[in-house]
Amino acid sequence: MKTESVVLIIADISGYTRFMLDHQKALVHSQMVISELLNLLVQQAGPPLEVVELEGDAVFMYAAKAEQAVARKKIGAQLLEFFAVFRRKTEELQAYSMCFCNACRNIAKLKLKIVVHSGEAVFSKIGQFNRLSGVDVITVHRLLKNSVAAREYLLATESAMADLEFPEPLEMIATEEAYDVGALKTCAYLPAAGRPVAAHKTAARPLFPSHVGREILRYEIRREYSEVANTPGKGFHFHTGGALAQMLDYEAHWCNTIPAPAVASFAGTGNPFAVGEIRRGDHVLDVGSGAGFDSLIAAHLVGPSGRVVGVDMTPAMLHKARAAATAAGLRQVEFKEGYAESLPLPDAWADVVISNGAINLCPDKPAVFREMYRVLKPGGRLQIADLVVRKAISEKAKKNIDLWTG
Ligand SMILES: C[S@@+](CC[C@H](N)C(=O)[O-])C[C@H]1O[C@@H](n2cnc3c(N)ncnc32)[C@H](O)[C@@H]1O
């Protein structure tokens, strides 16, 4: 155990209400958004800041107290940069959100509060974890409950202010807080009232879709298509099963040849076999292969000398497709977990790439087509059945995640 003089910092995210807890979808999405923001703060916390641990929706950090002005300035600049990156990220997440749930609609309401205190901390190690304790560690946590009437602020104790320097003078409001650990003179900086934080150095904005927007969409797609795999008879707002295959003019005998569970979870939007011939010996890739109906048809068509790979991102679908391939005794077909946007196959592998009802679920369609092109042999063919829209889709519809997943 050792005792060190440190600057203690907690960066706390708040803004989501308990309302989220009552709604399963919003709860999951809010956790995904918060995780992304916590990750951002942890990435941002480079030396001299060290992350001690995550505490709920907050990051607890410290920096060894520095004698030199340059290190004090660095910590000050880092604290301001936290506000800047946090605001940029929430704006980006909001702009690229594809969902109307309460969590996704209210991302811009998330705010960052930073509390800072300087003092002594006792360092101990429990297993591989560092633990900081002592009165000043308690004090910095007490600071999270305070009298500042703002949603975004930096609140620093007098002792912390002596250990910090900011790149430019900040407009601070003198405050006072009383706790069981004693009364504290503090001062608060409200970024919203001061110079706009976005004026600090900015990073390039990523292109659509944002990482977390895409993860939320993928989460919802997996949820929906796990149901199609596990309870195909439940009834969906799209057609499924053998009746759908008939509607799409699949040859009737395929429904008798393919194992019934794979037929029951068929959820295509067209018939990719209607637009070109699959020959014996061909290598065929099925993108978004679902429960494997099309892949198994392709496996029959290419015969034992050919190869078929189905790629899907939903484990329940892959499980069903693999079971069907085993039941059908088709050894020339395999199912791989992966994304249409980064296909797990080498360049120039496929004679034919088929896909049925999957590309409309992918927000980054150019990435999907780039990947399909990469894995196709020169002169190979794309045989795609999917939804095509003939008129512009409204912004409102683009942000309705239920329209994306179904
Ligand atoms: C409408 S279902 C169609 C499944 C199958 N092609 C069929 O016709 O039954 C769409 C499938 O695409 C998969 N999918 C959606 N987005 C994907 C992505 N980005 N990468 C891989 N698979 C994806 C889903 O998991 C789901 O199994």
Coordinates of C-alpha atoms and ligand atoms in Angstrom, one line a residue:
M1 CA 0.0 0.0 0.0
K2 CA 1.2 3.5 -0.8
T3 CA -0.1 7.0 -0.3
E4 CA 0.2 9.5 -3.1
S5 CA -0.8 13.1 -3.7
V6 CA -3.2 13.1 -6.6
V7 CA -5.8 15.0 -8.6
L8 CA -9.0 12.9 -8.5
I9 CA -11.5 13.2 -11.3
I10 CA -14.9 11.7 -12.0
A11 CA -16.5 12.2 -15.4
D12 CA -20.2 11.3 -15.0
I13 CA -22.8 10.9 -17.8
S14 CA -26.3 11.8 -17.0
G15 CA -29.5 12.7 -18.8
Y16 CA -31.4 9.5 -19.3
T17 CA -34.4 9.1 -17.1
R18 CA -35.8 6.2 -15.2
F19 CA -38.4 6.1 -18.0
M20 CA -35.9 4.0 -20.0
L21 CA -36.0 1.3 -17.4
D22 CA -39.6 0.6 -18.2
H23 CA -39.0 0.0 -21.8
Q24 CA -36.9 -3.0 -22.8
K25 CA -35.9 -1.6 -26.2
A26 CA -34.9 1.8 -24.8
L27 CA -33.1 0.3 -21.9
V28 CA -30.9 -1.8 -24.2
H29 CA -30.2 1.1 -26.6
S30 CA -29.4 3.5 -23.7
Q31 CA -26.8 1.0 -22.4
M32 CA -25.3 0.7 -25.9
V33 CA -25.1 4.5 -26.2
I34 CA -23.7 4.9 -22.7
S35 CA -21.1 2.2 -23.3
E36 CA -20.0 4.1 -26.5
L37 CA -19.6 7.3 -24.5
L38 CA -17.8 5.7 -21.6
N39 CA -15.5 4.1 -24.1
L40 CA -14.8 7.5 -25.7
L41 CA -14.0 9.1 -22.3
V42 CA -11.6 6.2 -21.4
Q43 CA -9.9 6.6 -24.8
Q44 CA -9.6 10.3 -24.2
A45 CA -8.0 9.8 -20.8
G46 CA -4.3 9.6 -21.8
P47 CA -1.4 10.3 -19.5
P48 CA -1.1 12.0 -17.0
L49 CA -4.6 10.8 -16.4
E50 CA -5.1 7.2 -15.3
V51 CA -8.5 5.5 -15.3
V52 CA -9.1 3.7 -11.9
E53 CA -12.5 2.2 -12.8
L54 CA -15.9 2.6 -14.3
E55 CA -18.5 3.4 -11.7
G56 CA -22.0 3.0 -13.3
D57 CA -22.2 5.7 -15.9
A58 CA -19.0 7.5 -14.7
V59 CA -15.3 7.1 -15.2
F60 CA -13.1 7.6 -12.1
M61 CA -9.6 8.8 -12.9
Y62 CA -6.6 10.3 -11.2
A63 CA -3.4 12.1 -12.1
A64 CA -0.3 12.2 -9.9
K65 CA 0.1 15.8 -8.6
A66 CA 2.5 17.6 -10.7
E67 CA 5.0 20.3 -9.7
Q68 CA 5.4 21.7 -13.2
A69 CA 3.0 24.1 -14.8
V70 CA 3.1 22.1 -18.1
A71 CA 1.6 19.0 -16.6
R72 CA -1.1 21.1 -14.7
K73 CA -1.9 22.7 -18.1
K74 CA -2.1 19.3 -19.7
I75 CA -4.7 18.1 -17.2
G76 CA -6.7 21.3 -17.6
A77 CA -6.7 20.9 -21.4
Q78 CA -7.8 17.3 -21.1
L79 CA -10.7 18.2 -18.9
L80 CA -12.0 20.7 -21.4
E81 CA -11.4 18.2 -24.2
F82 CA -13.6 15.7 -22.5
F83 CA -16.5 18.2 -22.9
A84 CA -15.6 18.8 -26.5
V85 CA -15.4 15.2 -27.6
F86 CA -18.4 14.2 -25.6
R87 CA -20.6 16.9 -27.2
R88 CA -19.3 16.0 -30.7
K89 CA -20.0 12.4 -30.1
T90 CA -23.6 12.9 -28.8
E91 CA -24.4 15.2 -31.7
E92 CA -23.0 12.6 -34.2
L93 CA -24.9 9.7 -32.5
Q94 CA -28.1 11.8 -32.6
A95 CA -27.7 12.8 -36.2
Y96 CA -27.1 9.2 -37.3
S97 CA -29.6 7.5 -35.0
M98 CA -31.9 5.1 -36.8
C99 CA -34.4 4.7 -34.0
F100 CA -37.3 6.5 -32.4
C101 CA -37.1 4.9 -29.0
N102 CA -36.7 7.2 -26.0
A103 CA -33.0 6.4 -25.6
C104 CA -32.1 7.1 -29.2
R105 CA -34.4 10.2 -29.4
N106 CA -32.8 11.7 -26.4
I107 CA -29.1 11.2 -27.0
A108 CA -28.5 14.9 -27.4
K109 CA -29.8 15.4 -23.9
L110 CA -27.0 13.4 -22.4
K111 CA -24.5 15.7 -20.6
L112 CA -21.2 15.4 -19.0
K113 CA -20.4 16.4 -15.4
I114 CA -16.9 16.5 -14.2
V115 CA -15.9 16.8 -10.6
V116 CA -12.3 17.4 -9.5
H117 CA -10.6 17.3 -6.1
S118 CA -7.0 17.2 -5.0
G119 CA -5.6 15.4 -2.0
E120 CA -4.1 12.1 -0.8
A121 CA -5.1 8.7 -1.9
V122 CA -4.1 5.3 -0.6
F123 CA -3.3 2.9 -3.4
S124 CA -3.9 -0.8 -2.9
K125 CA -4.1 -3.7 -5.3
I126 CA -6.9 -6.3 -5.0
G127 CA -6.2 -9.1 -7.6
Q128 CA -5.4 -7.2 -10.8
F129 CA -7.5 -4.2 -9.7
N130 CA -6.1 -0.9 -8.3
R131 CA -8.1 0.5 -5.5
L132 CA -7.9 4.1 -4.3
S133 CA -9.2 5.0 -0.9
G134 CA -9.1 7.7 1.8
V135 CA -11.0 10.8 2.8
D136 CA -10.2 12.7 -0.4
V137 CA -11.5 9.8 -2.6
I138 CA -14.8 10.0 -0.6
T139 CA -14.8 13.7 -1.1
V140 CA -14.6 13.6 -4.9
H141 CA -17.5 11.2 -4.9
R142 CA -19.5 13.4 -2.6
L143 CA -19.0 16.2 -5.1
L144 CA -21.3 14.5 -7.6
K145 CA -24.2 15.7 -5.4
N146 CA -23.9 19.4 -5.4
S147 CA -25.8 22.7 -5.7
V148 CA -24.8 23.5 -9.3
A149 CA -28.0 24.2 -11.3
A150 CA -26.7 23.0 -14.7
R151 CA -26.7 19.8 -16.6
E152 CA -23.2 20.2 -17.9
Y153 CA -20.4 21.5 -15.7
L154 CA -16.9 21.1 -14.3
L155 CA -16.9 21.4 -10.5
A156 CA -13.6 21.7 -8.8
T157 CA -12.6 22.2 -5.2
E158 CA -10.2 24.9 -4.1
S159 CA -7.4 22.3 -3.7
A160 CA -8.0 21.0 -7.3
M161 CA -7.9 24.5 -8.7
A162 CA -4.4 25.0 -7.2
D163 CA -3.3 21.9 -9.2
L164 CA -4.9 22.8 -12.5
E165 CA -4.2 25.3 -15.3
F166 CA -6.4 25.8 -18.2
P167 CA -5.3 26.7 -21.8
E168 CA -7.2 30.0 -21.3
P169 CA -8.9 31.7 -18.4
L170 CA -12.3 30.2 -17.7
E171 CA -15.3 32.0 -16.4
M172 CA -15.8 30.3 -13.0
I173 CA -18.7 30.6 -10.6
A174 CA -17.8 30.4 -6.9
T175 CA -19.9 27.9 -5.1
E176 CA -19.8 26.2 -1.7
E177 CA -20.8 22.7 -0.8
A178 CA -21.4 21.1 2.6
Y179 CA -20.9 17.3 3.1
D180 CA -20.4 14.9 6.0
V181 CA -16.7 15.2 5.1
G182 CA -16.9 19.0 5.8
A183 CA -17.7 22.2 3.9
L184 CA -15.8 22.8 0.7
K185 CA -15.1 25.9 -1.3
T186 CA -15.7 25.0 -4.9
C187 CA -16.0 26.7 -8.3
A188 CA -18.0 25.7 -11.3
Y189 CA -17.4 26.1 -15.0
L190 CA -20.4 25.8 -17.3
P191 CA -19.2 25.0 -20.8
A192 CA -22.5 25.8 -22.4
A193 CA -22.3 29.4 -21.0
G194 CA -18.7 29.9 -21.9
R195 CA -16.8 29.5 -25.1
P196 CA -18.4 26.8 -27.2
V197 CA -16.5 23.6 -26.5
A198 CA -16.7 22.6 -30.2
A199 CA -14.3 25.4 -30.9
H200 CA -11.5 23.2 -29.4
K201 CA -9.6 21.0 -31.8
T202 CA -12.0 18.7 -33.6
A203 CA -11.5 15.2 -35.1
A204 CA -12.8 14.1 -38.5
R205 CA -16.4 13.1 -38.4
P206 CA -17.0 9.4 -39.3
L207 CA -19.3 8.7 -42.2
F208 CA -22.7 7.2 -41.8
P209 CA -23.5 4.9 -40.1
S210 CA -22.1 5.8 -36.7
H211 CA -20.6 2.8 -34.9
V212 CA -23.2 2.7 -32.2
G213 CA -26.1 3.4 -34.6
R214 CA -25.0 0.4 -36.6
E215 CA -24.6 -1.8 -33.4
I216 CA -28.1 -0.9 -32.2
L217 CA -29.5 -1.8 -35.6
R218 CA -27.6 -5.1 -35.7
Y219 CA -28.9 -5.9 -32.2
E220 CA -32.5 -5.3 -33.3
I221 CA -32.0 -7.3 -36.5
R222 CA -30.6 -10.2 -34.5
R223 CA -33.5 -10.0 -32.2
E224 CA -36.0 -10.1 -35.0
Y225 CA -34.4 -12.9 -37.0
S226 CA -33.7 -15.0 -33.9
E227 CA -37.5 -15.1 -33.6
V228 CA -37.9 -16.0 -37.3
A229 CA -35.4 -18.9 -36.5
N230 CA -36.9 -20.0 -33.2
T231 CA -40.6 -19.3 -33.6
P232 CA -41.3 -19.2 -37.3
G233 CA -45.0 -19.8 -36.9
K234 CA -45.4 -16.7 -34.6
G235 CA -46.5 -14.4 -37.4
F236 CA -44.4 -11.5 -38.7
H237 CA -45.2 -8.4 -40.7
F238 CA -43.5 -10.1 -43.6
H239 CA -44.2 -13.5 -45.2
T240 CA -42.2 -16.6 -44.2
G241 CA -42.0 -20.3 -44.9
G242 CA -43.2 -22.6 -47.6
A243 CA -46.1 -20.4 -48.5
L244 CA -43.7 -17.6 -49.2
A245 CA -41.5 -19.9 -51.4
Q246 CA -44.6 -20.8 -53.4
M247 CA -45.5 -17.1 -53.8
L248 CA -42.0 -16.4 -55.1
D249 CA -42.2 -19.2 -57.7
Y250 CA -39.6 -21.5 -56.2
E251 CA -39.9 -24.9 -57.8
A252 CA -42.3 -26.9 -55.6
H253 CA -40.0 -29.8 -55.1
W254 CA -37.4 -27.7 -53.2
C255 CA -39.8 -27.3 -50.3
N256 CA -40.0 -31.1 -50.1
T257 CA -36.2 -31.6 -50.5
I258 CA -35.0 -29.1 -48.0
P259 CA -35.4 -30.0 -44.3
A260 CA -38.7 -28.6 -43.0
P261 CA -37.1 -26.3 -40.2
A262 CA -35.1 -24.4 -42.9
V263 CA -38.2 -24.0 -45.1
A264 CA -40.3 -22.8 -42.1
S265 CA -37.8 -20.0 -41.4
F266 CA -37.3 -18.9 -45.0
A267 CA -37.8 -15.1 -45.1
G268 CA -36.6 -14.0 -48.5
T269 CA -38.0 -11.2 -50.7
G270 CA -37.6 -12.9 -54.1
N271 CA -36.0 -15.8 -55.9
P272 CA -32.3 -15.3 -56.7
F273 CA -32.3 -18.6 -58.8
A274 CA -34.8 -17.0 -61.2
V275 CA -32.1 -14.6 -62.6
G276 CA -29.4 -17.0 -63.6
E277 CA -28.2 -20.6 -63.6
I278 CA -26.1 -22.2 -60.9
R279 CA -23.9 -24.8 -62.5
R280 CA -22.4 -28.0 -61.1
G281 CA -19.0 -27.3 -59.5
D282 CA -19.7 -23.6 -58.9
H283 CA -18.6 -21.8 -55.8
V284 CA -21.6 -19.9 -54.5
L285 CA -21.8 -17.4 -51.7
D286 CA -25.1 -16.6 -50.0
V287 CA -25.0 -13.3 -48.2
G288 CA -27.5 -13.1 -45.3
S289 CA -28.2 -16.8 -45.6
G290 CA -30.7 -17.0 -42.7
A291 CA -31.9 -20.5 -42.0
G292 CA -30.2 -21.7 -45.1
F293 CA -33.1 -22.4 -47.6
D294 CA -31.3 -20.8 -50.6
S295 CA -27.9 -22.1 -49.6
L296 CA -29.2 -25.7 -49.5
I297 CA -30.9 -25.3 -52.9
A298 CA -27.6 -24.0 -54.2
A299 CA -25.8 -26.9 -52.6
H300 CA -28.0 -29.3 -54.5
L301 CA -27.4 -27.4 -57.8
V302 CA -23.6 -27.2 -57.5
G303 CA -23.4 -30.9 -56.4
P304 CA -20.6 -32.6 -54.4
S305 CA -17.8 -31.0 -56.6
G306 CA -19.1 -27.4 -55.9
R307 CA -19.0 -25.3 -52.7
V308 CA -21.6 -23.1 -51.0
V309 CA -20.9 -20.7 -48.2
G310 CA -23.7 -19.0 -46.4
V311 CA -22.8 -15.9 -44.3
D312 CA -25.1 -14.5 -41.6
M313 CA -24.7 -12.5 -38.5
T314 CA -27.6 -14.1 -36.4
P315 CA -26.4 -17.1 -34.4
A316 CA -29.9 -18.6 -34.2
M317 CA -30.2 -18.6 -38.0
L318 CA -26.7 -20.1 -38.4
H319 CA -27.5 -22.8 -35.9
K320 CA -30.7 -23.7 -37.8
A321 CA -28.9 -23.6 -41.2
R322 CA -26.1 -25.9 -40.0
A323 CA -28.6 -28.4 -38.5
A324 CA -30.5 -28.4 -41.8
A325 CA -27.3 -29.0 -43.8
T326 CA -26.4 -31.9 -41.6
A327 CA -29.9 -33.4 -41.8
A328 CA -29.8 -33.1 -45.6
G329 CA -26.3 -34.7 -45.7
L330 CA -25.0 -31.8 -47.8
R331 CA -21.3 -31.6 -47.1
Q332 CA -20.6 -29.1 -49.8
V333 CA -22.3 -26.3 -47.9
E334 CA -21.0 -24.5 -44.8
F335 CA -22.3 -21.5 -42.8
K336 CA -20.0 -18.8 -41.4
E337 CA -20.8 -16.1 -38.9
G338 CA -19.9 -12.7 -40.4
Y339 CA -21.2 -9.5 -41.8
A340 CA -22.2 -8.6 -45.4
E341 CA -19.9 -5.5 -45.0
S342 CA -16.8 -7.6 -44.3
L343 CA -17.3 -11.1 -45.8
P344 CA -15.2 -13.9 -44.3
L345 CA -14.0 -15.1 -47.7
P346 CA -10.9 -14.6 -49.8
D347 CA -10.8 -12.4 -53.0
A348 CA -12.1 -13.9 -56.2
W349 CA -13.6 -17.0 -54.5
A350 CA -17.1 -17.1 -55.9
D351 CA -18.6 -17.8 -59.3
V352 CA -21.9 -16.6 -58.1
V353 CA -23.0 -14.4 -55.1
I354 CA -26.6 -14.8 -54.2
S355 CA -28.5 -12.8 -51.6
N356 CA -32.2 -12.8 -50.6
G357 CA -33.8 -10.0 -48.5
A358 CA -30.6 -9.1 -46.6
I359 CA -29.1 -6.1 -48.3
N360 CA -32.1 -3.9 -47.4
L361 CA -31.1 -4.5 -43.7
C362 CA -27.6 -3.1 -44.2
P363 CA -27.2 0.7 -43.8
D364 CA -23.9 0.8 -45.6
K365 CA -24.9 -0.7 -48.9
P366 CA -21.8 0.5 -50.8
A367 CA -19.7 -1.6 -48.4
V368 CA -21.8 -4.7 -49.1
F369 CA -21.4 -4.3 -52.8
R370 CA -17.7 -3.6 -52.5
E371 CA -17.3 -6.9 -50.6
M372 CA -19.5 -8.9 -53.0
Y373 CA -17.3 -7.5 -55.9
R374 CA -14.1 -8.4 -54.0
V375 CA -15.1 -12.1 -53.4
L376 CA -16.5 -12.6 -57.0
K377 CA -14.2 -14.1 -59.6
P378 CA -13.7 -11.9 -62.7
G379 CA -16.8 -12.6 -64.8
G380 CA -18.7 -13.9 -61.8
R381 CA -22.4 -13.0 -61.3
L382 CA -24.5 -11.3 -58.6
Q383 CA -28.0 -12.8 -58.3
I384 CA -29.8 -10.7 -55.8
A385 CA -33.4 -10.6 -54.7
D386 CA -34.2 -7.7 -52.4
L387 CA -36.5 -4.7 -51.8
V388 CA -36.0 -1.8 -54.2
V389 CA -37.6 1.6 -53.5
R390 CA -38.6 3.8 -56.4
K391 CA -39.2 7.0 -54.5
A392 CA -37.2 8.8 -51.9
I393 CA -37.7 7.5 -48.4
S394 CA -38.7 10.1 -45.8
E395 CA -36.3 11.1 -43.0
K396 CA -39.0 9.9 -40.5
A397 CA -39.1 6.5 -42.1
K398 CA -35.3 6.3 -42.2
K399 CA -35.3 6.8 -38.4
N400 CA -37.8 4.1 -37.7
I401 CA -35.8 1.1 -36.6
D402 CA -38.8 -1.3 -37.0
L403 CA -38.9 -0.4 -40.7
W404 CA -35.2 -1.2 -41.0
T405 CA -35.4 -4.6 -39.3
G406 CA -38.5 -5.9 -41.1
Ligands
LIG1 C1 -34.9 -11.4 -44.3 S1 -33.7 -12.5 -43.7 C2 -33.5 -13.5 -45.1 C3 -32.7 -14.7 -44.9 C4 -32.5 -15.7 -46.0 N1 -31.7 -15.0 -47.1 C5 -33.8 -16.1 -46.6 O1 -34.1 -15.8 -47.7 O2 -34.5 -16.8 -45.8 C6 -32.3 -11.5 -43.6 C7 -31.1 -12.2 -43.0 O3 -30.0 -11.3 -43.2 C8 -29.2 -11.3 -42.0 N2 -28.4 -10.1 -42.0 C9 -28.9 -8.8 -41.9 N3 -28.0 -7.9 -41.9 C10 -26.8 -8.6 -42.1 C11 -25.5 -8.2 -42.2 N4 -25.1 -6.9 -42.1 N5 -24.5 -9.2 -42.3 C12 -24.9 -10.5 -42.4 N6 -26.1 -10.9 -42.2 C13 -27.1 -10.0 -42.1 C14 -30.2 -11.5 -40.9 O4 -29.5 -12.1 -39.8 C15 -31.2 -12.5 -41.5 O5 -30.9 -13.8 -41.3

